[in-house]
CSV table of C-alpha atoms in Angstrom, one decimal:
chain,number,residue,atom,x,y,z
A,25,MET,CA,66.0,143.0,95.3
A,26,SER,CA,69.1,142.5,95.7
A,27,THR,CA,72.1,142.7,92.8
A,28,THR,CA,74.5,141.4,94.8
A,29,THR,CA,76.3,139.0,92.8
A,30,PRO,CA,76.8,135.6,95.3
A,31,ALA,CA,80.9,135.0,96.9
A,32,TRP,CA,80.6,131.3,94.7
A,33,ARG,CA,80.0,133.2,91.5
A,34,ARG,CA,82.3,135.6,91.6
A,35,GLU,CA,84.8,135.3,88.7
A,36,THR,CA,88.2,137.5,88.9
A,37,ARG,CA,88.7,137.9,84.7
A,38,VAL,CA,91.9,138.8,83.3
A,39,PRO,CA,91.5,141.0,80.7
A,40,GLY,CA,92.9,139.6,77.0
A,41,GLY,CA,96.6,140.4,76.9
A,42,HIS,CA,97.5,141.1,80.2
A,43,TYR,CA,97.7,138.0,81.9
A,44,GLY,CA,100.9,137.5,83.4
A,45,PHE,CA,103.4,135.1,85.7
A,46,GLY,CA,101.9,135.7,88.6
A,47,HIS,CA,98.3,134.5,86.6
A,48,ALA,CA,99.7,131.7,85.0
A,49,ALA,CA,101.1,130.3,88.2
A,50,ARG,CA,98.2,130.2,90.3
A,51,MET,CA,95.8,129.0,87.6
A,52,GLU,CA,98.5,126.1,88.3
A,53,TRP,CA,98.8,126.1,91.6
A,54,ILE,CA,94.9,125.9,91.6
A,55,LYS,CA,95.1,122.8,89.4
A,56,LEU,CA,97.3,120.9,91.1
A,57,ARG,CA,96.1,121.2,94.0
A,58,SER,CA,93.0,120.4,92.8
A,59,LEU,CA,93.8,117.0,91.6
A,60,ARG,CA,93.8,114.1,94.1
A,61,SER,CA,96.8,112.5,92.8
A,62,THR,CA,99.2,115.6,93.9
A,63,PHE,CA,98.0,114.3,97.9
A,64,TRP,CA,98.6,110.6,97.4
A,65,SER,CA,101.5,111.0,95.3
A,66,LEU,CA,103.4,113.1,97.8
A,67,LEU,CA,102.5,111.3,100.5
A,68,LEU,CA,103.8,108.1,99.5
A,69,VAL,CA,106.9,109.7,98.5
A,70,VAL,CA,106.8,110.6,101.7
A,71,ALA,CA,105.6,107.2,103.8
A,72,GLY,CA,108.5,105.3,101.0
A,73,MET,CA,111.4,107.3,101.7
A,74,VAL,CA,111.0,107.8,105.5
A,75,ALA,CA,110.1,104.0,105.9
A,76,ILE,CA,113.1,102.9,103.7
A,77,GLY,CA,115.2,104.9,105.5
A,78,VAL,CA,114.4,103.5,108.7
A,79,VAL,CA,114.3,100.2,108.0
A,80,THR,CA,118.0,100.4,106.5
A,81,MET,CA,118.9,101.7,109.4
A,82,ALA,CA,117.2,99.6,111.4
A,83,ASN,CA,119.4,96.5,110.0
A,84,THR,CA,122.6,98.8,109.8
A,85,LYS,CA,125.4,96.9,111.5
A,86,ALA,CA,128.7,98.9,113.1
A,87,PRO,CA,131.1,98.0,110.4
A,88,SER,CA,134.1,96.1,111.2
A,89,PRO,CA,137.7,97.9,111.6
A,90,ASP,CA,138.8,96.8,107.6
A,91,LYS,CA,136.0,98.4,106.3
A,92,ALA,CA,135.3,101.4,108.3
A,93,ALA,CA,136.4,104.1,106.0
A,94,ALA,CA,133.8,102.5,103.3
A,95,PHE,CA,131.1,103.0,105.9
A,96,ASP,CA,128.6,105.2,103.9
A,97,PRO,CA,124.8,105.5,107.1
A,98,THR,CA,124.3,108.9,104.6
A,99,ASN,CA,123.9,107.2,101.7
A,100,ASN,CA,121.8,104.3,103.3
A,101,VAL,CA,119.1,106.5,105.4
A,102,LEU,CA,119.2,107.5,101.2
A,103,ALA,CA,117.9,105.2,99.6
A,104,GLY,CA,114.5,105.7,99.4
A,105,VAL,CA,115.2,108.3,97.4
A,106,ALA,CA,115.5,105.5,94.1
A,107,VAL,CA,111.4,105.3,94.9
A,108,GLY,CA,110.9,108.4,95.4
A,109,GLN,CA,112.3,109.9,92.4
A,110,LEU,CA,110.1,107.3,90.4
A,111,LEU,CA,106.7,108.9,92.3
A,112,ILE,CA,107.4,112.3,91.5
A,113,GLY,CA,108.5,111.9,88.0
A,114,VAL,CA,105.2,110.5,87.1
A,115,LEU,CA,103.6,112.6,89.0
A,116,GLY,CA,105.1,115.5,86.9
A,117,VAL,CA,103.8,113.7,83.9
A,118,LEU,CA,100.7,113.6,84.9
A,119,VAL,CA,100.7,117.5,85.5
A,120,VAL,CA,100.7,117.7,81.8
A,121,THR,CA,99.2,114.5,80.0
A,122,GLY,CA,96.8,114.3,82.7
A,123,GLU,CA,95.5,118.1,80.8
A,124,TYR,CA,95.9,116.5,76.9
A,125,SER,CA,94.0,113.2,78.1
A,126,SER,CA,91.1,115.1,79.2
A,127,GLY,CA,90.8,118.1,76.8
A,128,THR,CA,91.7,121.0,79.5
A,129,ILE,CA,95.2,122.0,77.9
A,130,ARG,CA,92.5,123.6,74.9
A,131,SER,CA,91.5,125.6,78.3
A,132,THR,CA,94.3,126.6,79.5
A,133,LEU,CA,95.6,128.0,76.4
A,134,ALA,CA,92.3,129.5,75.7
A,135,ALA,CA,93.2,131.3,79.4
A,136,VAL,CA,96.9,131.9,79.1
A,137,PRO,CA,97.7,131.9,75.1
A,138,ASP,CA,101.6,132.3,75.8
A,139,ARG,CA,102.5,128.2,75.5
A,140,ARG,CA,106.0,129.2,76.7
A,141,LEU,CA,104.7,130.8,79.6
A,142,VAL,CA,102.5,127.4,80.4
A,143,LEU,CA,105.0,125.5,80.8
A,144,THR,CA,106.9,128.2,82.3
A,145,ALA,CA,103.9,128.2,85.2
A,146,LYS,CA,104.0,124.2,85.2
A,147,ALA,CA,107.7,123.7,85.5
A,148,ALA,CA,107.8,127.1,88.0
A,149,VAL,CA,105.1,125.6,90.1
A,150,TYR,CA,105.4,121.6,90.5
A,151,GLY,CA,109.0,122.6,90.7
A,152,ALA,CA,108.9,124.3,94.0
A,153,LEU,CA,106.5,121.9,95.3
A,154,SER,CA,109.1,119.3,94.8
A,155,LEU,CA,111.7,120.7,95.8
A,156,ALA,CA,110.1,121.9,99.7
A,157,VAL,CA,108.6,118.6,99.8
A,158,GLY,CA,111.7,116.8,98.6
A,159,GLU,CA,114.5,119.0,101.3
A,160,ALA,CA,111.7,118.5,104.0
A,161,VAL,CA,111.9,114.7,103.5
A,162,GLY,CA,115.0,114.3,102.9
A,163,LEU,CA,115.7,115.8,106.7
A,164,VAL,CA,113.3,113.7,108.3
A,165,THR,CA,114.3,110.9,107.0
A,166,PHE,CA,117.4,111.3,107.8
A,167,PHE,CA,116.8,112.2,111.8
A,168,ALA,CA,114.3,109.9,111.9
A,169,GLY,CA,116.5,106.9,110.5
A,170,ARG,CA,119.6,108.1,112.3
A,171,ALA,CA,117.5,107.4,115.5
A,172,ALA,CA,117.0,104.0,114.4
A,173,LEU,CA,120.2,103.0,114.7
A,174,GLY,CA,121.5,100.2,116.7
A,175,ASP,CA,124.1,100.7,119.5
A,176,GLY,CA,127.5,101.0,118.6
A,177,VAL,CA,126.5,102.3,115.0
A,178,PRO,CA,128.6,105.6,114.4
A,179,ARG,CA,125.9,108.6,113.8
A,180,PRO,CA,126.2,110.2,111.5
A,181,SER,CA,125.5,114.7,111.7
A,182,LEU,CA,124.3,117.2,110.1
A,183,GLY,CA,127.8,118.5,110.7
A,184,ASP,CA,129.8,115.8,109.2
A,185,ALA,CA,131.9,116.6,105.8
A,186,GLY,CA,129.3,116.0,103.1
A,187,VAL,CA,126.5,115.0,105.0
A,188,LEU,CA,124.1,118.0,104.7
A,189,ARG,CA,125.5,118.0,100.6
A,190,ALA,CA,124.3,114.4,100.5
A,191,VAL,CA,121.1,115.1,102.0
A,192,LEU,CA,120.3,118.8,100.5
A,193,MET,CA,120.8,117.2,97.4
A,194,SER,CA,118.7,114.1,97.4
A,195,GLY,CA,115.9,117.5,97.8
A,196,ALA,CA,117.1,118.9,94.4
A,197,TYR,CA,117.7,115.6,92.7
A,198,LEU,CA,113.7,115.1,92.9
A,199,ALA,CA,112.5,118.1,92.0
A,200,MET,CA,115.4,118.0,89.0
A,201,VAL,CA,113.6,115.1,88.5
A,202,GLY,CA,110.3,116.1,88.6
A,203,LEU,CA,110.4,119.0,86.1
A,204,ILE,CA,112.2,116.0,83.5
A,205,GLY,CA,109.3,114.4,84.2
A,206,ILE,CA,107.3,117.8,83.0
A,207,GLY,CA,108.8,118.4,80.4
A,208,ILE,CA,109.0,114.7,79.3
A,209,GLY,CA,104.6,115.5,79.2
A,210,ALA,CA,105.4,117.9,77.5
A,211,ILE,CA,107.2,116.4,73.9
A,212,THR,CA,104.9,113.2,74.4
A,213,ARG,CA,102.0,114.3,75.7
A,214,HIS,CA,100.9,110.9,76.3
A,215,THR,CA,101.0,109.4,79.6
A,216,ALA,CA,101.8,105.8,79.2
A,217,SER,CA,105.0,106.8,77.1
A,218,ALA,CA,106.1,109.6,79.2
A,219,ILE,CA,106.2,107.4,81.8
A,220,GLY,CA,107.6,104.7,79.8
A,221,VAL,CA,110.6,107.1,78.5
A,222,LEU,CA,110.8,108.3,82.7
A,223,VAL,CA,111.3,104.3,83.3
A,224,GLY,CA,113.7,103.7,80.5
A,225,ILE,CA,116.3,107.0,81.1
A,226,THR,CA,116.7,106.5,85.4
A,227,PHE,CA,116.2,103.2,85.8
A,228,VAL,CA,117.1,100.7,82.9
A,229,LEU,CA,119.4,102.0,80.5
A,230,PRO,CA,122.1,102.7,83.5
A,231,ALA,CA,121.3,99.0,84.5
A,232,VAL,CA,121.8,98.0,81.0
A,233,ILE,CA,124.5,100.2,79.7
A,234,GLY,CA,126.3,99.8,83.3
A,235,GLY,CA,126.8,96.6,82.1
A,236,VAL,CA,127.5,96.0,79.3
A,237,SER,CA,130.2,99.2,79.6
A,238,GLY,CA,130.9,100.1,83.7
A,239,THR,CA,130.2,103.6,84.8
A,240,THR,CA,131.8,104.9,81.3
A,241,VAL,CA,128.4,106.1,79.8
A,242,ALA,CA,126.3,104.8,82.4
A,243,LYS,CA,127.7,107.7,84.6
A,244,PHE,CA,125.6,110.8,82.6
A,245,PHE,CA,122.3,108.8,84.0
A,246,PRO,CA,120.1,110.6,86.7
A,247,THR,CA,120.2,107.9,88.9
A,248,MET,CA,123.8,107.2,89.1
A,249,ILE,CA,124.5,110.9,89.7
A,250,ALA,CA,121.9,110.8,92.0
A,251,GLY,CA,123.8,107.5,93.9
A,252,ASN,CA,127.1,109.5,94.2
A,253,SER,CA,126.0,112.7,95.1
A,254,LEU,CA,124.7,110.9,97.9
A,255,ALA,CA,127.5,109.1,98.9
A,256,VAL,CA,129.3,110.9,101.9
A,257,ALA,CA,132.5,108.6,102.6
A,258,GLU,CA,133.6,106.9,99.9
A,259,PRO,CA,131.8,108.0,96.2
A,260,VAL,CA,131.9,105.7,93.7
A,261,SER,CA,135.3,106.0,91.7
A,262,GLY,CA,135.0,106.8,87.9
A,263,MET,CA,131.7,108.7,88.7
A,264,LEU,CA,130.7,112.4,88.3
A,265,SER,CA,131.3,114.1,91.6
A,266,PRO,CA,128.6,114.8,93.6
A,267,TRP,CA,128.2,119.1,92.1
A,268,ALA,CA,129.6,117.2,88.8
A,269,GLY,CA,127.0,115.5,88.6
A,270,PHE,CA,124.4,118.4,89.6
A,271,GLY,CA,125.5,120.4,87.2
A,272,VAL,CA,124.7,118.2,84.6
A,273,LEU,CA,121.6,117.1,85.9
A,274,CYS,CA,120.7,120.8,85.6
A,275,LEU,CA,121.6,120.7,81.5
A,276,TYR,CA,119.9,117.6,81.1
A,277,THR,CA,116.2,119.7,83.1
A,278,ALA,CA,116.7,122.8,80.7
A,279,GLY,CA,117.1,120.7,78.3
A,280,VAL,CA,114.3,118.4,78.3
A,281,LEU,CA,112.3,121.6,79.2
A,282,ALA,CA,113.3,123.6,76.4
A,283,VAL,CA,112.3,120.7,73.8
A,284,GLY,CA,109.3,120.1,75.6
A,285,GLY,CA,108.2,124.2,75.5
A,286,ARG,CA,109.5,124.1,71.5
A,287,LEU,CA,107.7,121.1,70.5
A,288,LEU,CA,104.6,123.0,72.6
A,289,ILE,CA,104.4,126.1,70.4
A,290,ARG,CA,104.8,123.8,67.7
A,291,ARG,CA,102.1,121.7,68.1
A,292,ASP,CA,98.3,121.6,68.2
A,293,ALA,CA,96.6,121.4,71.6
C-alpha cells in the first residue's frame, strides 16, 4: 500500500521561531485573495472611477476665453477618486477587523507570534495591491475620460505639465488611504467604529472644519490634500502644494500604522 500523502493534504510547516517576513506576507496574500470582498470591492473601485471619469468628461464643455486658465480636465477625469478612496479604505479596515470579528486573528497570531510582523505583512501586501490597482485604474480612467471629451474641448496629455504627476498621485493616494484603513482597523478592532472614523476623517471633518475656518485647518485633511494634488491648471490657493501634501499624507499613514502596531502588541487578541 502506498504511503504517499495526497497533494491536497500536504502542508508546509515553518519551525517555531523560524518564520520571516516572506512567510507572513505569503499568509496574508492567501487570506486576502481568498476573500470575495476583495474582488468585489476592487472591481467597484475600477468600475466606479472609470464610469465617473467618463461621464464627467462627456459632460465637460470647452471653456470660455476668460476661464481657459482655470480649465482643468485632468482634475475632472479623476473625480472618481472620492468614491475609490472610500472603497479602498473600507477594504483596508476589513483586512484587520474581519479577523477579529471571525476570531481567526488568534490563529494568525499563533502562526506568527510577532505581532509587529503580522501588521507589517498586512500593510505591505494590501498596500502593494491597492497601489497597483490605483495606478492602473488611474491611467485607464484618464485615457477613457480623455476619449469621451467632445469636439473642441482641449484634451489633456500625459506629457502636459503636472498631468502625469496628478494621475500617478491618484493611485498613490488610494494606496495611502488603504493603509490608513489598515491602521484604523488595528486601533479599533471593530468594523463599524473603524469605518466611522475613516469616513469622519475623509469626508465629514474636512467639510465641517472647512465651512467654519476655510482652508486654514481643512487643508491638512487627506481629502483636501488629494483634491489639490490632482489639480493641474490652477491649484486652490491656501492649500498645501502637491508634494508637501503627499509628504503629510505619508506621515499620517506612518503614524496611524505605528499606533495600530503598538496597540496590537499591548492588547490581548
